[in-house]
Amino acid sequence: MYTRILPIAYYSYYMTDFEKYIQRYLDLIPSENWLEELKKVGEKTVSLYSYLTEEQSKYAYAEGKWTLKEVLLHLSDTERVFQYRILAIARGEKKNLPGFDEELYAQNSFANERSLDSLIEEYQLIRNSSLILLETLNPLVLNNIGTANGNQISAETIGKLIVGHNIHHLNVIEERYLPNL
């Protein structure tokens, strides 16, 4: 039987908005070894933030935008939510896992009242926790599909989203924050 191979543009046309949204993060991962990339991007994030002063970490590039401290805590908050989703889906949860309002979380984080060192330490602990979780899950359960915020997604894809999301924010920091410090 003949199987027609369609161009990528055909598939992207039929992607849901959710699939398009997450694909922009997945496309940022520079290699197939996403667990290694998770380690690397974590190290790069810690290195970048370690060179900032307390004053620099309170910088926002525009009115209404997050400070660098708020960005770092956003990365930690998001990773915590993603860890829960990975665990729940890997363990076979069938209920819809809730979404979260990142703006509300940032407003209630009080990140700017904390020391930069404490935020870096928290980020490192969360990243290490993610690595332990993802490296110790049976590879079979990474393929489990669950529902998060009304969208079907695999545990592995959520792990990859941690990487792509972190890279996205590093890119924003390098493009919009660092040139002005």
PDB file of N, CA and C in Angstrom, residues 3-79:
ATOM      1  N   THR A   3       2.024   4.887   0.897  1.00  0.00           N
ATOM      2  CA  THR A   3       1.884   5.861   1.974  1.00  0.00           C
ATOM      3  C   THR A   3       2.411   7.194   1.473  1.00  0.00           C
ATOM      4  N   ARG A   4       1.569   8.173   1.519  1.00  0.00           N
ATOM      5  CA  ARG A   4       1.952   9.500   1.058  1.00  0.00           C
ATOM      6  C   ARG A   4       2.701  10.226   2.168  1.00  0.00           C
ATOM      7  N   ILE A   5       3.867  10.757   1.849  1.00  0.00           N
ATOM      8  CA  ILE A   5       4.628  11.547   2.807  1.00  0.00           C
ATOM      9  C   ILE A   5       4.311  13.001   2.547  1.00  0.00           C
ATOM     10  N   LEU A   6       3.815  13.652   3.583  1.00  0.00           N
ATOM     11  CA  LEU A   6       3.406  15.044   3.450  1.00  0.00           C
ATOM     12  C   LEU A   6       4.490  15.970   3.977  1.00  0.00           C
ATOM     13  N   PRO A   7       4.587  17.164   3.419  1.00  0.00           N
ATOM     14  CA  PRO A   7       5.591  18.111   3.911  1.00  0.00           C
ATOM     15  C   PRO A   7       5.285  18.536   5.341  1.00  0.00           C
ATOM     16  N   ILE A   8       6.335  18.962   6.060  1.00  0.00           N
ATOM     17  CA  ILE A   8       6.190  19.390   7.450  1.00  0.00           C
ATOM     18  C   ILE A   8       5.158  20.502   7.567  1.00  0.00           C
ATOM     19  N   ALA A   9       5.106  21.402   6.620  1.00  0.00           N
ATOM     20  CA  ALA A   9       4.149  22.513   6.663  1.00  0.00           C
ATOM     21  C   ALA A   9       2.714  21.989   6.749  1.00  0.00           C
ATOM     22  N   TYR A  10       2.454  20.838   6.110  1.00  0.00           N
ATOM     23  CA  TYR A  10       1.119  20.243   6.162  1.00  0.00           C
ATOM     24  C   TYR A  10       0.767  19.876   7.602  1.00  0.00           C
ATOM     25  N   TYR A  11       1.723  19.226   8.281  1.00  0.00           N
ATOM     26  CA  TYR A  11       1.469  18.818   9.659  1.00  0.00           C
ATOM     27  C   TYR A  11       1.337  20.022  10.582  1.00  0.00           C
ATOM     28  N   SER A  12       2.186  21.045  10.412  1.00  0.00           N
ATOM     29  CA  SER A  12       2.126  22.200  11.296  1.00  0.00           C
ATOM     30  C   SER A  12       0.812  22.953  11.107  1.00  0.00           C
ATOM     31  N   TYR A  13       0.232  22.879   9.925  1.00  0.00           N
ATOM     32  CA  TYR A  13      -1.054  23.510   9.675  1.00  0.00           C
ATOM     33  C   TYR A  13      -2.137  22.871  10.530  1.00  0.00           C
ATOM     34  N   TYR A  14      -2.027  21.567  10.728  1.00  0.00           N
ATOM     35  CA  TYR A  14      -3.041  20.831  11.473  1.00  0.00           C
ATOM     36  C   TYR A  14      -2.707  20.674  12.964  1.00  0.00           C
ATOM     37  N   MET A  15      -1.626  21.276  13.401  1.00  0.00           N
ATOM     38  CA  MET A  15      -1.281  21.225  14.816  1.00  0.00           C
ATOM     39  C   MET A  15      -2.263  22.095  15.603  1.00  0.00           C
ATOM     40  N   THR A  16      -2.575  21.664  16.802  1.00  0.00           N
ATOM     41  CA  THR A  16      -3.415  22.488  17.667  1.00  0.00           C
ATOM     42  C   THR A  16      -2.608  23.683  18.157  1.00  0.00           C
ATOM     43  N   ASP A  17      -3.292  24.667  18.694  1.00  0.00           N
ATOM     44  CA  ASP A  17      -2.597  25.820  19.259  1.00  0.00           C
ATOM     45  C   ASP A  17      -1.656  25.378  20.375  1.00  0.00           C
ATOM     46  N   PHE A  18      -2.092  24.413  21.182  1.00  0.00           N
ATOM     47  CA  PHE A  18      -1.249  23.892  22.254  1.00  0.00           C
ATOM     48  C   PHE A  18       0.007  23.258  21.683  1.00  0.00           C
ATOM     49  N   GLU A  19      -0.142  22.442  20.648  1.00  0.00           N
ATOM     50  CA  GLU A  19       1.016  21.793  20.026  1.00  0.00           C
ATOM     51  C   GLU A  19       1.977  22.825  19.447  1.00  0.00           C
ATOM     52  N   LYS A  20       1.453  23.857  18.825  1.00  0.00           N
ATOM     53  CA  LYS A  20       2.301  24.927  18.291  1.00  0.00           C
ATOM     54  C   LYS A  20       3.021  25.655  19.417  1.00  0.00           C
ATOM     55  N   TYR A  21       2.300  25.890  20.513  1.00  0.00           N
ATOM     56  CA  TYR A  21       2.864  26.593  21.663  1.00  0.00           C
ATOM     57  C   TYR A  21       4.050  25.823  22.241  1.00  0.00           C
ATOM     58  N   ILE A  22       3.874  24.521  22.481  1.00  0.00           N
ATOM     59  CA  ILE A  22       4.970  23.763  23.075  1.00  0.00           C
ATOM     60  C   ILE A  22       6.091  23.480  22.075  1.00  0.00           C
ATOM     61  N   GLN A  23       5.759  23.409  20.798  1.00  0.00           N
ATOM     62  CA  GLN A  23       6.783  23.122  19.799  1.00  0.00           C
ATOM     63  C   GLN A  23       7.852  24.208  19.763  1.00  0.00           C
ATOM     64  N   ARG A  24       7.448  25.455  20.032  1.00  0.00           N
ATOM     65  CA  ARG A  24       8.441  26.542  20.024  1.00  0.00           C
ATOM     66  C   ARG A  24       9.488  26.337  21.110  1.00  0.00           C
ATOM     67  N   TYR A  25       9.120  25.699  22.216  1.00  0.00           N
ATOM     68  CA  TYR A  25      10.088  25.381  23.265  1.00  0.00           C
ATOM     69  C   TYR A  25      10.908  24.151  22.895  1.00  0.00           C
ATOM     70  N   LEU A  26      10.264  23.134  22.363  1.00  0.00           N
ATOM     71  CA  LEU A  26      10.966  21.907  21.995  1.00  0.00           C
ATOM     72  C   LEU A  26      12.000  22.167  20.913  1.00  0.00           C
ATOM     73  N   ASP A  27      11.697  23.094  20.017  1.00  0.00           N
ATOM     74  CA  ASP A  27      12.627  23.414  18.926  1.00  0.00           C
ATOM     75  C   ASP A  27      13.909  24.074  19.423  1.00  0.00           C
ATOM     76  N   LEU A  28      13.918  24.579  20.624  1.00  0.00           N
ATOM     77  CA  LEU A  28      15.108  25.233  21.179  1.00  0.00           C
ATOM     78  C   LEU A  28      16.138  24.247  21.725  1.00  0.00           C
ATOM     79  N   ILE A  29      15.739  23.004  21.947  1.00  0.00           N
ATOM     80  CA  ILE A  29      16.655  22.011  22.527  1.00  0.00           C
ATOM     81  C   ILE A  29      17.686  21.629  21.455  1.00  0.00           C
ATOM     82  N   PRO A  30      18.972  21.871  21.745  1.00  0.00           N
ATOM     83  CA  PRO A  30      19.989  21.723  20.699  1.00  0.00           C
ATOM     84  C   PRO A  30      20.387  20.293  20.336  1.00  0.00           C
ATOM     85  N   SER A  31      19.985  19.294  21.115  1.00  0.00           N
ATOM     86  CA  SER A  31      20.351  17.921  20.762  1.00  0.00           C
ATOM     87  C   SER A  31      19.241  16.964  21.187  1.00  0.00           C
ATOM     88  N   GLU A  32      19.353  15.738  20.725  1.00  0.00           N
ATOM     89  CA  GLU A  32      18.381  14.703  21.077  1.00  0.00           C
ATOM     90  C   GLU A  32      18.521  14.279  22.536  1.00  0.00           C
ATOM     91  N   ASN A  33      19.715  14.467  23.112  1.00  0.00           N
ATOM     92  CA  ASN A  33      19.958  14.059  24.489  1.00  0.00           C
ATOM     93  C   ASN A  33      19.454  15.152  25.432  1.00  0.00           C
ATOM     94  N   TRP A  34      18.144  15.200  25.608  1.00  0.00           N
ATOM     95  CA  TRP A  34      17.533  16.285  26.365  1.00  0.00           C
ATOM     96  C   TRP A  34      17.858  16.237  27.847  1.00  0.00           C
ATOM     97  N   LEU A  35      18.157  15.051  28.389  1.00  0.00           N
ATOM     98  CA  LEU A  35      18.558  14.991  29.795  1.00  0.00           C
ATOM     99  C   LEU A  35      19.921  15.646  30.003  1.00  0.00           C
ATOM    100  N   GLU A  36      20.818  15.446  29.075  1.00  0.00           N
ATOM    101  CA  GLU A  36      22.118  16.121  29.149  1.00  0.00           C
ATOM    102  C   GLU A  36      21.939  17.629  28.975  1.00  0.00           C
ATOM    103  N   GLU A  37      21.038  18.010  28.093  1.00  0.00           N
ATOM    104  CA  GLU A  37      20.751  19.435  27.898  1.00  0.00           C
ATOM    105  C   GLU A  37      20.126  20.043  29.155  1.00  0.00           C
ATOM    106  N   LEU A  38      19.340  19.257  29.887  1.00  0.00           N
ATOM    107  CA  LEU A  38      18.760  19.725  31.146  1.00  0.00           C
ATOM    108  C   LEU A  38      19.876  20.087  32.129  1.00  0.00           C
ATOM    109  N   LYS A  39      20.903  19.248  32.185  1.00  0.00           N
ATOM    110  CA  LYS A  39      22.055  19.535  33.051  1.00  0.00           C
ATOM    111  C   LYS A  39      22.781  20.797  32.574  1.00  0.00           C
ATOM    112  N   LYS A  40      23.060  20.851  31.278  1.00  0.00           N
ATOM    113  CA  LYS A  40      23.829  21.972  30.727  1.00  0.00           C
ATOM    114  C   LYS A  40      23.130  23.313  30.913  1.00  0.00           C
ATOM    115  N   VAL A  41      21.841  23.361  30.624  1.00  0.00           N
ATOM    116  CA  VAL A  41      21.120  24.633  30.732  1.00  0.00           C
ATOM    117  C   VAL A  41      20.996  25.047  32.194  1.00  0.00           C
ATOM    118  N   GLY A  42      20.921  24.072  33.080  1.00  0.00           N
ATOM    119  CA  GLY A  42      20.916  24.379  34.506  1.00  0.00           C
ATOM    120  C   GLY A  42      22.231  25.014  34.928  1.00  0.00           C
ATOM    121  N   GLU A  43      23.330  24.431  34.475  1.00  0.00           N
ATOM    122  CA  GLU A  43      24.650  24.986  34.802  1.00  0.00           C
ATOM    123  C   GLU A  43      24.823  26.381  34.212  1.00  0.00           C
ATOM    124  N   LYS A  44      24.351  26.576  32.987  1.00  0.00           N
ATOM    125  CA  LYS A  44      24.462  27.889  32.350  1.00  0.00           C
ATOM    126  C   LYS A  44      23.640  28.935  33.106  1.00  0.00           C
ATOM    127  N   THR A  45      22.462  28.542  33.558  1.00  0.00           N
ATOM    128  CA  THR A  45      21.600  29.461  34.303  1.00  0.00           C
ATOM    129  C   THR A  45      22.271  29.877  35.607  1.00  0.00           C
ATOM    130  N   VAL A  46      22.800  28.900  36.339  1.00  0.00           N
ATOM    131  CA  VAL A  46      23.475  29.195  37.607  1.00  0.00           C
ATOM    132  C   VAL A  46      24.692  30.082  37.357  1.00  0.00           C
ATOM    133  N   SER A  47      25.453  29.775  36.327  1.00  0.00           N
ATOM    134  CA  SER A  47      26.633  30.577  36.007  1.00  0.00           C
ATOM    135  C   SER A  47      26.249  32.016  35.701  1.00  0.00           C
ATOM    136  N   LEU A  48      25.247  32.207  34.866  1.00  0.00           N
ATOM    137  CA  LEU A  48      24.806  33.551  34.493  1.00  0.00           C
ATOM    138  C   LEU A  48      24.375  34.338  35.730  1.00  0.00           C
ATOM    139  N   TYR A  49      23.541  33.738  36.551  1.00  0.00           N
ATOM    140  CA  TYR A  49      23.027  34.429  37.736  1.00  0.00           C
ATOM    141  C   TYR A  49      24.114  34.660  38.783  1.00  0.00           C
ATOM    142  N   SER A  50      25.121  33.797  38.815  1.00  0.00           N
ATOM    143  CA  SER A  50      26.193  33.943  39.796  1.00  0.00           C
ATOM    144  C   SER A  50      27.050  35.181  39.546  1.00  0.00           C
ATOM    145  N   TYR A  51      27.038  35.676  38.332  1.00  0.00           N
ATOM    146  CA  TYR A  51      27.815  36.869  38.001  1.00  0.00           C
ATOM    147  C   TYR A  51      27.054  38.168  38.242  1.00  0.00           C
ATOM    148  N   LEU A  52      25.778  38.067  38.562  1.00  0.00           N
ATOM    149  CA  LEU A  52      24.984  39.267  38.799  1.00  0.00           C
ATOM    150  C   LEU A  52      25.173  39.772  40.223  1.00  0.00           C
ATOM    151  N   THR A  53      25.058  41.067  40.372  1.00  0.00           N
ATOM    152  CA  THR A  53      25.021  41.650  41.708  1.00  0.00           C
ATOM    153  C   THR A  53      23.564  41.672  42.170  1.00  0.00           C
ATOM    154  N   GLU A  54      23.368  41.919  43.452  1.00  0.00           N
ATOM    155  CA  GLU A  54      22.006  42.053  43.973  1.00  0.00           C
ATOM    156  C   GLU A  54      21.257  43.144  43.211  1.00  0.00           C
ATOM    157  N   GLU A  55      21.922  44.259  42.979  1.00  0.00           N
ATOM    158  CA  GLU A  55      21.282  45.384  42.282  1.00  0.00           C
ATOM    159  C   GLU A  55      20.894  44.987  40.852  1.00  0.00           C
ATOM    160  N   GLN A  56      21.800  44.337  40.140  1.00  0.00           N
ATOM    161  CA  GLN A  56      21.511  43.908  38.768  1.00  0.00           C
ATOM    162  C   GLN A  56      20.342  42.916  38.731  1.00  0.00           C
ATOM    163  N   SER A  57      20.237  42.067  39.738  1.00  0.00           N
ATOM    164  CA  SER A  57      19.195  41.042  39.736  1.00  0.00           C
ATOM    165  C   SER A  57      17.798  41.628  39.918  1.00  0.00           C
ATOM    166  N   LYS A  58      17.720  42.904  40.279  1.00  0.00           N
ATOM    167  CA  LYS A  58      16.426  43.574  40.434  1.00  0.00           C
ATOM    168  C   LYS A  58      16.029  44.354  39.171  1.00  0.00           C
ATOM    169  N   TYR A  59      16.818  44.185  38.122  1.00  0.00           N
ATOM    170  CA  TYR A  59      16.585  44.907  36.868  1.00  0.00           C
ATOM    171  C   TYR A  59      15.473  44.251  36.052  1.00  0.00           C
ATOM    172  N   ALA A  60      14.586  45.079  35.508  1.00  0.00           N
ATOM    173  CA  ALA A  60      13.578  44.652  34.527  1.00  0.00           C
ATOM    174  C   ALA A  60      13.792  45.529  33.296  1.00  0.00           C
ATOM    175  N   TYR A  61      13.740  44.960  32.117  1.00  0.00           N
ATOM    176  CA  TYR A  61      14.072  45.714  30.912  1.00  0.00           C
ATOM    177  C   TYR A  61      12.977  46.674  30.456  1.00  0.00           C
ATOM    178  N   ALA A  62      11.785  46.554  31.028  1.00  0.00           N
ATOM    179  CA  ALA A  62      10.696  47.469  30.678  1.00  0.00           C
ATOM    180  C   ALA A  62       9.676  47.472  31.809  1.00  0.00           C
ATOM    181  N   GLU A  63       8.880  48.504  31.847  1.00  0.00           N
ATOM    182  CA  GLU A  63       7.805  48.620  32.832  1.00  0.00           C
ATOM    183  C   GLU A  63       6.867  47.420  32.694  1.00  0.00           C
ATOM    184  N   GLY A  64       6.545  46.800  33.812  1.00  0.00           N
ATOM    185  CA  GLY A  64       5.627  45.669  33.797  1.00  0.00           C
ATOM    186  C   GLY A  64       6.281  44.331  33.482  1.00  0.00           C
ATOM    187  N   LYS A  65       7.564  44.332  33.187  1.00  0.00           N
ATOM    188  CA  LYS A  65       8.280  43.077  32.928  1.00  0.00           C
ATOM    189  C   LYS A  65       8.915  42.594  34.217  1.00  0.00           C
ATOM    190  N   TRP A  66       9.180  41.300  34.282  1.00  0.00           N
ATOM    191  CA  TRP A  66       9.759  40.711  35.480  1.00  0.00           C
ATOM    192  C   TRP A  66      11.202  41.148  35.657  1.00  0.00           C
ATOM    193  N   THR A  67      11.621  41.233  36.924  1.00  0.00           N
ATOM    194  CA  THR A  67      13.036  41.437  37.217  1.00  0.00           C
ATOM    195  C   THR A  67      13.764  40.128  36.977  1.00  0.00           C
ATOM    196  N   LEU A  68      15.069  40.183  36.941  1.00  0.00           N
ATOM    197  CA  LEU A  68      15.851  38.957  36.782  1.00  0.00           C
ATOM    198  C   LEU A  68      15.597  37.985  37.929  1.00  0.00           C
ATOM    199  N   LYS A  69      15.399  38.494  39.133  1.00  0.00           N
ATOM    200  CA  LYS A  69      15.056  37.612  40.255  1.00  0.00           C
ATOM    201  C   LYS A  69      13.718  36.925  39.999  1.00  0.00           C
ATOM    202  N   GLU A  70      12.755  37.670  39.510  1.00  0.00           N
ATOM    203  CA  GLU A  70      11.438  37.082  39.239  1.00  0.00           C
ATOM    204  C   GLU A  70      11.505  36.046  38.127  1.00  0.00           C
ATOM    205  N   VAL A  71      12.364  36.276  37.137  1.00  0.00           N
ATOM    206  CA  VAL A  71      12.540  35.287  36.068  1.00  0.00           C
ATOM    207  C   VAL A  71      13.097  33.995  36.652  1.00  0.00           C
ATOM    208  N   LEU A  72      14.096  34.122  37.516  1.00  0.00           N
ATOM    209  CA  LEU A  72      14.698  32.922  38.101  1.00  0.00           C
ATOM    210  C   LEU A  72      13.686  32.155  38.948  1.00  0.00           C
ATOM    211  N   LEU A  73      12.914  32.857  39.750  1.00  0.00           N
ATOM    212  CA  LEU A  73      11.914  32.163  40.555  1.00  0.00           C
ATOM    213  C   LEU A  73      10.795  31.599  39.684  1.00  0.00           C
ATOM    214  N   HIS A  74      10.485  32.269  38.572  1.00  0.00           N
ATOM    215  CA  HIS A  74       9.520  31.722  37.614  1.00  0.00           C
ATOM    216  C   HIS A  74      10.019  30.381  37.060  1.00  0.00           C
ATOM    217  N   LEU A  75      11.301  30.306  36.745  1.00  0.00           N
ATOM    218  CA  LEU A  75      11.867  29.042  36.266  1.00  0.00           C
ATOM    219  C   LEU A  75      11.705  27.954  37.325  1.00  0.00           C
ATOM    220  N   SER A  76      11.960  28.299  38.580  1.00  0.00           N
ATOM    221  CA  SER A  76      11.814  27.325  39.664  1.00  0.00           C
ATOM    222  C   SER A  76      10.357  26.917  39.856  1.00  0.00           C
ATOM    223  N   ASP A  77       9.458  27.897  39.877  1.00  0.00           N
ATOM    224  CA  ASP A  77       8.029  27.590  40.045  1.00  0.00           C
ATOM    225  C   ASP A  77       7.522  26.688  38.929  1.00  0.00           C
ATOM    226  N   THR A  78       7.857  27.036  37.706  1.00  0.00           N
ATOM    227  CA  THR A  78       7.401  26.261  36.555  1.00  0.00           C
ATOM    228  C   THR A  78       7.944  24.842  36.603  1.00  0.00           C
ATOM    229  N   GLU A  79       9.207  24.729  36.973  1.00  0.00           N
ATOM    230  CA  GLU A  79       9.806  23.400  37.040  1.00  0.00           C
ATOM    231  C   GLU A  79       9.139  22.550  38.111  1.00  0.00           C
TER     232      GLU A  79
END
